[in-house]
Coordinates of C-alpha atoms and ligand atoms in Angstrom, one line a residue:
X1 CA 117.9 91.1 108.3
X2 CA 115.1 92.9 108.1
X3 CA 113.7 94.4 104.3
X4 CA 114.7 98.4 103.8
X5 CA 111.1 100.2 103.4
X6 CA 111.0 104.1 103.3
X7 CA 110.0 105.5 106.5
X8 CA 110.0 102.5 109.1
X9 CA 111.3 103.6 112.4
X10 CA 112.0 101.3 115.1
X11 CA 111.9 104.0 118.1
X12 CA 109.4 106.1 119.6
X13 CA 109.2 109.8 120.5
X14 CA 108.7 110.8 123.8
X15 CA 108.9 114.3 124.7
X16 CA 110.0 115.1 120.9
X17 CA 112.9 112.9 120.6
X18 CA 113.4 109.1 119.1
X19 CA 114.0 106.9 122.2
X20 CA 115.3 103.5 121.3
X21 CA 114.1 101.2 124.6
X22 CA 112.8 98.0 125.2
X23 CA 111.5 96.1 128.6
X24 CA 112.1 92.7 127.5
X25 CA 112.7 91.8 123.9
X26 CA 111.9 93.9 120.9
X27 CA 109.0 92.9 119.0
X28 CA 108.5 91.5 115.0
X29 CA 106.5 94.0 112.5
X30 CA 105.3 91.9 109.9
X31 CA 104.5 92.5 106.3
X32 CA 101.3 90.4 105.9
X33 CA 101.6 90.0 102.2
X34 CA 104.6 88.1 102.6
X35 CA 104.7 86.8 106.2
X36 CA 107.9 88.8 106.6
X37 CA 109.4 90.5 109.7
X38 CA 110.1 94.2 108.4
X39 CA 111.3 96.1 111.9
X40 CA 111.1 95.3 115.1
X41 CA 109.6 97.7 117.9
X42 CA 110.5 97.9 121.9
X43 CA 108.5 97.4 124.4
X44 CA 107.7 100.8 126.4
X45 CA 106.6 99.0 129.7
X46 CA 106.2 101.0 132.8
X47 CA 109.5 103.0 132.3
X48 CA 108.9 104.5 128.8
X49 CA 105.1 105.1 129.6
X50 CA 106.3 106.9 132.8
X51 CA 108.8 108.9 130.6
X52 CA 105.8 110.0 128.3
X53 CA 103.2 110.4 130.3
X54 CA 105.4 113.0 132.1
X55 CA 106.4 114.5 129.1
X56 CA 102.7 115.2 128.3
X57 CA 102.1 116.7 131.5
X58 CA 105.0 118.7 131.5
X59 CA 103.3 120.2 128.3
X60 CA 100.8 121.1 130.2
X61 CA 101.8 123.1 132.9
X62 CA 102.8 126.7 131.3
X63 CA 104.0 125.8 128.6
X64 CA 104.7 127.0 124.7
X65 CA 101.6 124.9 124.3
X66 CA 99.6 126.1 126.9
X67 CA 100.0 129.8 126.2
X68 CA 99.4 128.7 123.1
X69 CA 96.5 130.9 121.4
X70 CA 93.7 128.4 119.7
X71 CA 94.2 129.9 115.9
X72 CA 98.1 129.3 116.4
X73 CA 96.6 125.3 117.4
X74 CA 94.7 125.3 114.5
X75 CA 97.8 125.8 112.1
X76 CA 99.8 123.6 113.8
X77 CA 97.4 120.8 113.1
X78 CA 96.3 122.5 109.7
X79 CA 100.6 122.5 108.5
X80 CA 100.7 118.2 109.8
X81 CA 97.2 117.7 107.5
X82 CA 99.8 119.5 104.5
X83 CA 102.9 117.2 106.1
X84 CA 100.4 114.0 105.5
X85 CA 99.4 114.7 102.2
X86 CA 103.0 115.7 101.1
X87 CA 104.2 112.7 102.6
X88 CA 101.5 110.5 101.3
X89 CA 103.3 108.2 98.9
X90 CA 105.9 107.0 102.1
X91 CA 103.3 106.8 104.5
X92 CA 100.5 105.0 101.9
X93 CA 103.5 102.4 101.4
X94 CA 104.6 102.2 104.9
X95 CA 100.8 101.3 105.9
X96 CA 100.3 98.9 103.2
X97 CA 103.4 97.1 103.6
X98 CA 102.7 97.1 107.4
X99 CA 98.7 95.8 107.1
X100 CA 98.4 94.5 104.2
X101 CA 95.1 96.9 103.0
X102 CA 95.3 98.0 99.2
X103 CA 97.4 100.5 98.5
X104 CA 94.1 102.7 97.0
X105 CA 93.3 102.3 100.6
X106 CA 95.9 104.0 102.2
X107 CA 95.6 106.6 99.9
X108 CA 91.8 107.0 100.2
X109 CA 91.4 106.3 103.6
X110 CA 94.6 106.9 105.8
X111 CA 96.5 109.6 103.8
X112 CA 93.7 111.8 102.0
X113 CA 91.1 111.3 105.2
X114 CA 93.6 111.3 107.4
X115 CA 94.7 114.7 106.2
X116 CA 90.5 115.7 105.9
X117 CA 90.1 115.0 109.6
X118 CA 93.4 117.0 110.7
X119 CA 91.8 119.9 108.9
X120 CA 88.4 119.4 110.3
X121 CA 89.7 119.0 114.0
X122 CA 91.9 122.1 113.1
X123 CA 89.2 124.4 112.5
X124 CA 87.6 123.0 116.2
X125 CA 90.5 124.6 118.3
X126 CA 88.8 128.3 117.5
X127 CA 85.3 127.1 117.7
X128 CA 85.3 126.1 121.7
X129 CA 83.3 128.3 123.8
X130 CA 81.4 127.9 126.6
X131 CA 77.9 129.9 127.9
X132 CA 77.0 132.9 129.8
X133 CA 74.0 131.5 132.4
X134 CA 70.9 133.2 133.4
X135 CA 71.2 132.3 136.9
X136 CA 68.1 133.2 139.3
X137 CA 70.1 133.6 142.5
X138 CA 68.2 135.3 145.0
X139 CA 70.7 136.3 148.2
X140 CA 71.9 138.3 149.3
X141 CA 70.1 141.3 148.4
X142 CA 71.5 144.0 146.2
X143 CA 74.0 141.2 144.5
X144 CA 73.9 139.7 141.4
X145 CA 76.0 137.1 139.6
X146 CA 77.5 136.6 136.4
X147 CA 77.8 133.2 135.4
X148 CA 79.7 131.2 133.0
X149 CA 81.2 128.1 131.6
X150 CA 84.7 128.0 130.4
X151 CA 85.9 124.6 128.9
X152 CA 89.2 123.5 129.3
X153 CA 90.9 120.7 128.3
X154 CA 90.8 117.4 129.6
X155 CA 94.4 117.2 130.5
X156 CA 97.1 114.0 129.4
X157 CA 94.8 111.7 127.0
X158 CA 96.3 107.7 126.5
X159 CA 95.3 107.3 123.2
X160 CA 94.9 103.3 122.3
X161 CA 94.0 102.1 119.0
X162 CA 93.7 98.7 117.0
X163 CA 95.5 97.6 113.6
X164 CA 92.8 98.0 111.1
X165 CA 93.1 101.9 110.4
X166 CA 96.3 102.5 111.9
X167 CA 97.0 105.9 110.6
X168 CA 93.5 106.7 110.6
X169 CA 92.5 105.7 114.1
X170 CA 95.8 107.9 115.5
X171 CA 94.6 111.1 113.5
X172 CA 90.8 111.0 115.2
X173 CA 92.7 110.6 118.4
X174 CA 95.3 113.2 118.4
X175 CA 93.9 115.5 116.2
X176 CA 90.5 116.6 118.1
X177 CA 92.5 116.4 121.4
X178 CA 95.3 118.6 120.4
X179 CA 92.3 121.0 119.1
X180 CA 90.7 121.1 122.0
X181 CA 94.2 121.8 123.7
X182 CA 95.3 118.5 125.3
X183 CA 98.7 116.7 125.4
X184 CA 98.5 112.8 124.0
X185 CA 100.7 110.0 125.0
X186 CA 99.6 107.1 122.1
X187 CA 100.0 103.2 122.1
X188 CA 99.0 101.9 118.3
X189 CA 98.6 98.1 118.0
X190 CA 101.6 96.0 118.4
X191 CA 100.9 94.7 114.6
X192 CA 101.2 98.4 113.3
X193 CA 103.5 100.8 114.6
X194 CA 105.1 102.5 111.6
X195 CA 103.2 104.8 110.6
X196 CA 102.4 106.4 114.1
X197 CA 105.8 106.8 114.6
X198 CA 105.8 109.0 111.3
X199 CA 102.8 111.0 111.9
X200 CA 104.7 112.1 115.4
X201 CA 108.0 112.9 113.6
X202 CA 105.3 114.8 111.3
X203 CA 103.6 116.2 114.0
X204 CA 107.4 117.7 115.3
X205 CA 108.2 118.9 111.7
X206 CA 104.6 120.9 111.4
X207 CA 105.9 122.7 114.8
X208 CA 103.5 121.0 117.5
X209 CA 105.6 121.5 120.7
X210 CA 107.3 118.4 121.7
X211 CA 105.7 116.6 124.6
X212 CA 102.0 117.4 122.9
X213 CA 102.1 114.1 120.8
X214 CA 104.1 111.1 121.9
X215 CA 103.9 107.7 120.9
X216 CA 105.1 105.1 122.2
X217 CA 105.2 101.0 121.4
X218 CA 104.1 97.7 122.7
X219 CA 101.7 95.2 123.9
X220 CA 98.9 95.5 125.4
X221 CA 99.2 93.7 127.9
X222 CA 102.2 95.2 129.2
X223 CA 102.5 98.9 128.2
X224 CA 98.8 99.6 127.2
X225 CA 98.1 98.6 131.0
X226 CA 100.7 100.6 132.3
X227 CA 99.7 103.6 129.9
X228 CA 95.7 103.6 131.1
X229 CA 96.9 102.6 135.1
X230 CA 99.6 106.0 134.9
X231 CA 98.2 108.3 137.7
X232 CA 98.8 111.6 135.5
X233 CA 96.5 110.0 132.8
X234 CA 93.1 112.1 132.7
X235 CA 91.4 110.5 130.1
X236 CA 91.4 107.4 128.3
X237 CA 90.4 107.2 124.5
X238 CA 90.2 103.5 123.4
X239 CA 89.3 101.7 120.4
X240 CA 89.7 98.3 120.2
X241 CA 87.5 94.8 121.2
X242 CA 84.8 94.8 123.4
X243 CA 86.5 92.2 125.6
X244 CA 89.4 95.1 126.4
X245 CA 87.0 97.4 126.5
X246 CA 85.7 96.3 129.7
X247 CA 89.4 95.9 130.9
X248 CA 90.0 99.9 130.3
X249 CA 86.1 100.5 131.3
X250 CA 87.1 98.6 134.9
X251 CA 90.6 100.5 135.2
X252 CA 89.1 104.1 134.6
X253 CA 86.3 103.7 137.2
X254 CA 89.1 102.7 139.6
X255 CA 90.8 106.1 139.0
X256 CA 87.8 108.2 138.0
X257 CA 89.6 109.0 135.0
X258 CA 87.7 109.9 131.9
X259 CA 86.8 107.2 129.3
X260 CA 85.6 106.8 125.5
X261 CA 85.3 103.4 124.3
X262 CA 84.9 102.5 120.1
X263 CA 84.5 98.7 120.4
X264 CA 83.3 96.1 118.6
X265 CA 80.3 95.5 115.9
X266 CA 78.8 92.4 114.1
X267 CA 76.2 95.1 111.9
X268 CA 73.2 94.5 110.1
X269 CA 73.1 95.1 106.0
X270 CA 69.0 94.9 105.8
X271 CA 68.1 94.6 102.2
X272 CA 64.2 94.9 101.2
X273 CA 62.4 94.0 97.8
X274 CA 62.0 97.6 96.8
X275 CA 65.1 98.7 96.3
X276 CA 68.0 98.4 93.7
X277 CA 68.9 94.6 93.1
X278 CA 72.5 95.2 91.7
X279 CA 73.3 98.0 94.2
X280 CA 72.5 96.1 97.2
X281 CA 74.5 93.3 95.9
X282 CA 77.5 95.0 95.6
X283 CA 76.7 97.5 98.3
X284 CA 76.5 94.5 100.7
X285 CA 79.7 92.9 99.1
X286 CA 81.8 96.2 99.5
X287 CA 80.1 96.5 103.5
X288 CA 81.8 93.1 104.3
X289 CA 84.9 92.8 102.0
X290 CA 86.1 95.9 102.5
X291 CA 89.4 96.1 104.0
X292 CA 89.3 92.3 104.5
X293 CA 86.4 92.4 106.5
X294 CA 88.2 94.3 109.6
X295 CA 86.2 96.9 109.7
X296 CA 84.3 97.8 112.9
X297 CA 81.3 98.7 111.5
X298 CA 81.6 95.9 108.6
X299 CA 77.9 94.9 107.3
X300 CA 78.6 91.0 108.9
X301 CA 74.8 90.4 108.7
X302 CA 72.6 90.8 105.9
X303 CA 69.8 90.0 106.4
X304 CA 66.8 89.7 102.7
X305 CA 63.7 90.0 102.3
X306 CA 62.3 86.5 101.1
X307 CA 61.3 87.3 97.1
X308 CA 65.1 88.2 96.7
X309 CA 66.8 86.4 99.0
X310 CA 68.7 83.7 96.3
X311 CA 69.4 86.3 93.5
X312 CA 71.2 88.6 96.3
X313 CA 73.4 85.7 98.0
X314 CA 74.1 84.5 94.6
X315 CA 74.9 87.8 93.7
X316 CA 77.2 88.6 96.9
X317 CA 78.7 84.8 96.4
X318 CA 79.5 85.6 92.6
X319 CA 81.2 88.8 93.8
X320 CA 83.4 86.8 96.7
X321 CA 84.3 83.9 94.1
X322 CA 85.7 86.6 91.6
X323 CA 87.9 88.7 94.0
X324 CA 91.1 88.6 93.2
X325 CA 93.6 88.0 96.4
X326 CA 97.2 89.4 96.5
X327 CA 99.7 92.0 97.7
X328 CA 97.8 95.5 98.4
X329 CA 100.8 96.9 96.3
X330 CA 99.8 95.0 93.3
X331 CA 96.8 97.4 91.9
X332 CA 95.5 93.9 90.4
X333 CA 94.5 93.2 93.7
X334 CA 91.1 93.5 95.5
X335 CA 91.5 91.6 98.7
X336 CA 94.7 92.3 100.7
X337 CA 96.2 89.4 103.3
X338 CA 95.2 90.0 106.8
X339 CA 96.9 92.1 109.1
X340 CA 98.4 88.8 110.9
X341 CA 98.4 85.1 111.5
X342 CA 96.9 85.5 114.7
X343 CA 94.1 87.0 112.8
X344 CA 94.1 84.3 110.1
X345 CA 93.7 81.9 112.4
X346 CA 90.7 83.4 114.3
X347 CA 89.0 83.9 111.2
X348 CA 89.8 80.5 109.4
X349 CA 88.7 79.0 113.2
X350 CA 85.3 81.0 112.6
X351 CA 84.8 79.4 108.7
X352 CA 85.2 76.1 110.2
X353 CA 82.3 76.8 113.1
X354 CA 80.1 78.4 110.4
X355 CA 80.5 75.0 108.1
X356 CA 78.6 73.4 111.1
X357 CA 76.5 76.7 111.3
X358 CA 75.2 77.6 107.8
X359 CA 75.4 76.8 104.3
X360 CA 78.4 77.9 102.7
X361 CA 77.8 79.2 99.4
X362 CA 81.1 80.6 97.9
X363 CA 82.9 77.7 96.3
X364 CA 86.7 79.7 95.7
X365 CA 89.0 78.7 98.4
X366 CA 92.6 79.1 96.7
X367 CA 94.7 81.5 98.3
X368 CA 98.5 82.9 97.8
X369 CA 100.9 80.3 99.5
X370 CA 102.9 83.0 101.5
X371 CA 101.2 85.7 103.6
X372 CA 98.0 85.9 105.3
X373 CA 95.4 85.2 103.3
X374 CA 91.6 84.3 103.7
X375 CA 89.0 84.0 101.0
X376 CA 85.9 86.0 101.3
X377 CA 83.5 83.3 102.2
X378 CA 79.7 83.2 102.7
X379 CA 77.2 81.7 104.6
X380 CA 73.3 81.5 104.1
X381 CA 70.9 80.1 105.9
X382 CA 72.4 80.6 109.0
X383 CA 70.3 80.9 112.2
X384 CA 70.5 84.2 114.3
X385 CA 71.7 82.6 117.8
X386 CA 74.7 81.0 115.9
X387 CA 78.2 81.9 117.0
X388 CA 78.8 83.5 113.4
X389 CA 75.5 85.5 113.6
X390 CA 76.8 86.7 117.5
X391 CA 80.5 86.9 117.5
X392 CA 82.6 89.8 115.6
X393 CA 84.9 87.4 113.3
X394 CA 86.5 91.1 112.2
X395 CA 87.6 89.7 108.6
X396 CA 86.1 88.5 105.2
X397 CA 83.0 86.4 106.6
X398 CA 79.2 87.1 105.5
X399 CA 76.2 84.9 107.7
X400 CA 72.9 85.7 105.4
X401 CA 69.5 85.0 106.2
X402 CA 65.9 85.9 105.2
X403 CA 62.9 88.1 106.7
X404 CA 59.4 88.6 105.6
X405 CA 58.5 92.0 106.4
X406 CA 59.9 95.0 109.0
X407 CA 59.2 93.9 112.0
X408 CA 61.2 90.6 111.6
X409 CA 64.2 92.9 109.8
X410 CA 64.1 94.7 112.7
X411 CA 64.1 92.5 115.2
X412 CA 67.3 90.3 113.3
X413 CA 68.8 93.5 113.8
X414 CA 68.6 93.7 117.3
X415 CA 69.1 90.4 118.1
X416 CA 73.0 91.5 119.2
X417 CA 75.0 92.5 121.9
X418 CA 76.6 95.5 119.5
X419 CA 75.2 98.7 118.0
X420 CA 77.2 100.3 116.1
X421 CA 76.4 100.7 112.2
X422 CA 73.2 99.4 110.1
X423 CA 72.3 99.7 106.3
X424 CA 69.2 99.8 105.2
X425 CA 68.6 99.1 101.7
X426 CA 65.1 100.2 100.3
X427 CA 63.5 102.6 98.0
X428 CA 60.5 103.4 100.4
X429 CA 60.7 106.6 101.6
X430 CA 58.3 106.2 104.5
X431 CA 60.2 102.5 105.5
X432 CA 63.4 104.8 105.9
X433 CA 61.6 106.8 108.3
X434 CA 60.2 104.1 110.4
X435 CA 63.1 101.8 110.5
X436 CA 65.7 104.4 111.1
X437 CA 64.6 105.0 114.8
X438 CA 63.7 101.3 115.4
X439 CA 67.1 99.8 114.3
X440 CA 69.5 100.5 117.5
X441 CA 73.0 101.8 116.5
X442 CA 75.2 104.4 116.4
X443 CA 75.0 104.7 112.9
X444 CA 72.5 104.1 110.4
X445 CA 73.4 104.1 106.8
X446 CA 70.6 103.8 103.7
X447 CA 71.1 102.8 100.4
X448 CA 75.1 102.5 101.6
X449 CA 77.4 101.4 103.9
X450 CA 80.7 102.5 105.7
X451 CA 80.3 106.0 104.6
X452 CA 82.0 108.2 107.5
X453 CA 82.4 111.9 107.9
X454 CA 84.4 114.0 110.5
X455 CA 81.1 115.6 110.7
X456 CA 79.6 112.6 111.4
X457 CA 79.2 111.6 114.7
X458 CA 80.6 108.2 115.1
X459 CA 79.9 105.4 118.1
X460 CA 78.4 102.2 119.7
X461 CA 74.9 101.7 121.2
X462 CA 75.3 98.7 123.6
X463 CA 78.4 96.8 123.6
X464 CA 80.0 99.1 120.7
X465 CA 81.5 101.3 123.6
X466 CA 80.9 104.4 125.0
X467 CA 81.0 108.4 123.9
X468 CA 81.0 109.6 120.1
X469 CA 84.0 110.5 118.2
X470 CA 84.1 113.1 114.8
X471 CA 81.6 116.2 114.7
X472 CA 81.6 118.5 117.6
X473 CA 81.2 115.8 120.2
X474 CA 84.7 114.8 119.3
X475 CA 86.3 118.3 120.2
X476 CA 83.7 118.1 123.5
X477 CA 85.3 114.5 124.8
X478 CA 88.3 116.4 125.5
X479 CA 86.9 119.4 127.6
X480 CA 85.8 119.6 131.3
X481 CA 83.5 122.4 131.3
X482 CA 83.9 124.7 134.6
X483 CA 81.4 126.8 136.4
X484 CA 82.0 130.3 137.4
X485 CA 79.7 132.1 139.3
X486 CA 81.0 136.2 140.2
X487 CA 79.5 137.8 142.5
X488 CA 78.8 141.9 142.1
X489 CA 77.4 144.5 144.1
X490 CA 74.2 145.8 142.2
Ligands
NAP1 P1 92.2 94.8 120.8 O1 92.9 93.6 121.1 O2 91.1 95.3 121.7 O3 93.4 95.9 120.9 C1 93.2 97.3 120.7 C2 94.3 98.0 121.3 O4 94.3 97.9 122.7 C3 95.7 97.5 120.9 O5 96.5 98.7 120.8 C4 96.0 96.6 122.0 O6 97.4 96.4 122.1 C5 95.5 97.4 123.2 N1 95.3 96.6 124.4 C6 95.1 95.2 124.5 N2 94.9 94.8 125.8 C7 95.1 96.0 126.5 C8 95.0 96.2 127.9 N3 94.8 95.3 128.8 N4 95.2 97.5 128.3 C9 95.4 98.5 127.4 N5 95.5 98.3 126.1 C10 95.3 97.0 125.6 O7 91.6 95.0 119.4 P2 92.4 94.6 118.0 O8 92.4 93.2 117.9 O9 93.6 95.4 117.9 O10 91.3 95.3 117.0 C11 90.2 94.7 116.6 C12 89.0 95.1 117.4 O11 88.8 96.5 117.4 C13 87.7 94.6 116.8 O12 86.9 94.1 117.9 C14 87.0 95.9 116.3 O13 85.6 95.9 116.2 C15 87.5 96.9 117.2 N6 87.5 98.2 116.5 C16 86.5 99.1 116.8 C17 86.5 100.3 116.2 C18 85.5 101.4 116.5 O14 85.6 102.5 116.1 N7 84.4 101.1 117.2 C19 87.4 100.6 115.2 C20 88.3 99.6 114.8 C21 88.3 98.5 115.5 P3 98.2 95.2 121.3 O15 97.3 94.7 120.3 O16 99.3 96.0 120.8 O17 98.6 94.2 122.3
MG2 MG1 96.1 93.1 119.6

């Protein structure tokens, strides 16, 4: 018997239809809070990609959605950004219940941003345009040449996306693809399918052509395989681990297809003797213990300057010691369970190394007896080639360790495979300026942390992946620009 939530589904929708299917045996949904199975989902496998992935490019060739004129696209996705918001209560429970974040969270982050970045990518689909070239064509005489770009989109996008922003992650997919005037067939994580499955029922209701937006459940390993292997796939949008980054990096130079990788991050939090004590403190708190630490860009690292180094892990540890664990429903709570006891596991596994690796300083280890719960822990002391100060844990784990001066901050930054966010915390204007262009990542925050805008570009340096999402570069991952060169008599 599974629990009745509002809104869980246990099909997909291909081609604008619920299709109940599984290759093997249905898979458990869990609510982490509780440790509860709450649906199950099937497994897609080769047969129910094939089904979508056809559906997708069916939409494609002249079609309702082809002939489509981009300010009729831009109210589709503009009507699902007003479907999100008026569905907000369901879908903020649905997403808590399913991943355990607080419920303020799903609010904030998946309904209200969600909605923001539907509206964003909406106003895209009427912005594309492409250049008239000067072109200094000599022959033959008495011709000349108008040339032009025209961008067009990409074609079928395989959307794949990871558990920690579930709604989140499916809107910066979908939305700047349909904008741009693709199809999408989307595979969310196996932990958190529910409320993907409701943002495509949306997506039907707001009056986006079925076909344009499928999704469509299970593993990796199996159907997110088949999905990015599919021959009518054009491009291949991933975010996810580094490790299956290279995977879907491997697959889409096989088939030339087109590829954007978000991946992983262990980022610096660099905090210097200038600047606010008590607002780096809990700025650095917040960059880690936010959303349980499984963030992609979560401030792992922090790294002080010497004169301030004990006040600001004392300060951090205080913070971890007082959070209060629990439910994301109960609005007592401040740190939710983890999305599941796979994940538990991996991060309790990394506490253990770091007790060999560092100094532990939070002292508070009593968690809720059912559910997935870790403790925000801390480590100082701990070196920079240790496996904590190296490998993305992705949940509530801080390593801290001192500098002297800029040159060792940056370098601590560096020292990593990943580049995707830094903070920089300092009240020096010209530091900002030098250490902004020294620190490698995709993102540089100062005086904060985490902060993202649609108009933001957002993406890895290094290891973090490949290709920017948000801002204009989001819309422009979707187009293949063409070349047109007319000839005329002069
Ligand atoms: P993951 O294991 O890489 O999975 C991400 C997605 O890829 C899931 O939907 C997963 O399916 C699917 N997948 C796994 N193997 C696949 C394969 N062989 N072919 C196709 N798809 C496959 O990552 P995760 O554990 O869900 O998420 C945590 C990771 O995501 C962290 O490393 C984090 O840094 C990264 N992340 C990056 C960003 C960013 O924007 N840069 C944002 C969020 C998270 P199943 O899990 O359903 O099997
Ligand atoms: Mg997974």
């Amino acid at each position: 018997m599974t629990e009745q939530i509002q809104g869980i589904r246990e099909h997909m929708i291909i081609n604008g239809k619920a299709v109940e299917m599984s290759h093997g045996e249905r898979i458990p949904v869990y609510n982490p809070a509780t440790g509860k199975v709450i649906a199950h989902q099937g497994e897609a496998g080769a047969e129910g990609v094939d089904q979508a992935v056809k559906a997708a490019h069916q939409a494609l060739t002249n079609s309702e959605w082809t002939q489509m004129l981009p300010a009729q696209r831009e109210r589709l996705l503009l009507k699902l950004a007003d479907l999100v918001e008026a569905n907000g209560d369901e879908l903020a429970q649905l997403e808590t219940t399913n991943n355990g974040k607080l419920l303020s969270m799903s609010y904030g982050l998946e309904v209200y941003s969600g909605a923001q970045w539907l509206r964003y990518m909406a106003g895209w689909a009427t912005k594309v345009s492409g250049d008239v070239l000067n072109v200094s064509i000599p022959f033959p005489p008495n011709t000349g040449y108008h040339a032009y770009t025209r961008l067009e989109p990409v074609g079928v996008v395989a959307a794949i996306v990871p558990w920690n922003f579930p709604m989140l992650m499916a809107i910066w997919k979908m939305a700047p693809a349909l904008a741009a005037g693709c199809t999408v067939v989307l595979k969310p994580a196996e932990e958190t399918p529910l409320t993907a499955i409701r943002l495509a029922e949306l997506a039907l209701e707001a009056g986006i052509p079925a076909g344009v937006f499928n999704v469509i459940t299970g593993t990796g390993e199996v159907t997110g395989a088949a999905l990015t292997a599919h021959p009518l796939v054009n491009k291949i949008s991933f975010t996810g681990s580094t490790e299956v980054g290279h995977i879907i990096a491997r697959q889409a130079a096989q088939d030339m297809k087109r590829v954007a990788l978000e991946l992983g991050g262990k980022s610096p939090v660099l905090i210097f003797d200038d600047c606010d004590v008590e607002q780096a403190v809990q700025g650095a708190a917040n960059a880690i213990f936010f959303n349980q630490g499984q963030v992609c860009t979560a401030g792992s690292r922090v790294y002080i300057q010497k004169g301030i180094y004990d006040e600001v892990v004392k300060g951090i540890a205080a913070m971890a010691d007082q959070m209060v664990l629990g439910s994301g429903l109960d609005e007592n709570t401040q740190i939710g369970p983890l999305v599941s006891a796979r994940q538990k596991a991996r991060v309790e596994k990394y506490i253990e190394i770091g007790q060999g690796e560092g100094r532990q300083v939070t002292s508070n280890t009593s968690v809720p007896e059912q559910g997935f719960f870790v403790r925000p822990t801390v480590f100082a002391d701990v070196d920079i080639g240790a496996r904590i100060s190296q490998e993305e844990i992705f949940g509530p784990v801080l390593v801290a360790n001192t500098f002297s001066d800029e040159a060792e901050a940056i370098a601590l930054a560096n020292q990593t495979q990943f580049g995707l966010g830094a903070s920089v915390w300092t009240n020096d204007v010209n530091r900002i300026h030098r250490l902004v262009p020294a620190v490698t990542a995709g993102t540089v925050w100062v005086n904060t942390h985490n902060m993202l805008d649609p108009h933001m570009p957002f993406g890895g340096f290094k290891q973090s992946g490949v290709g920017r999402e948000h801002g204009k570069s989001s819309v422009e991952a979707y187009l293949e620009s063409k070349s047109v060169c007319i000839a005329y008599n002069k």
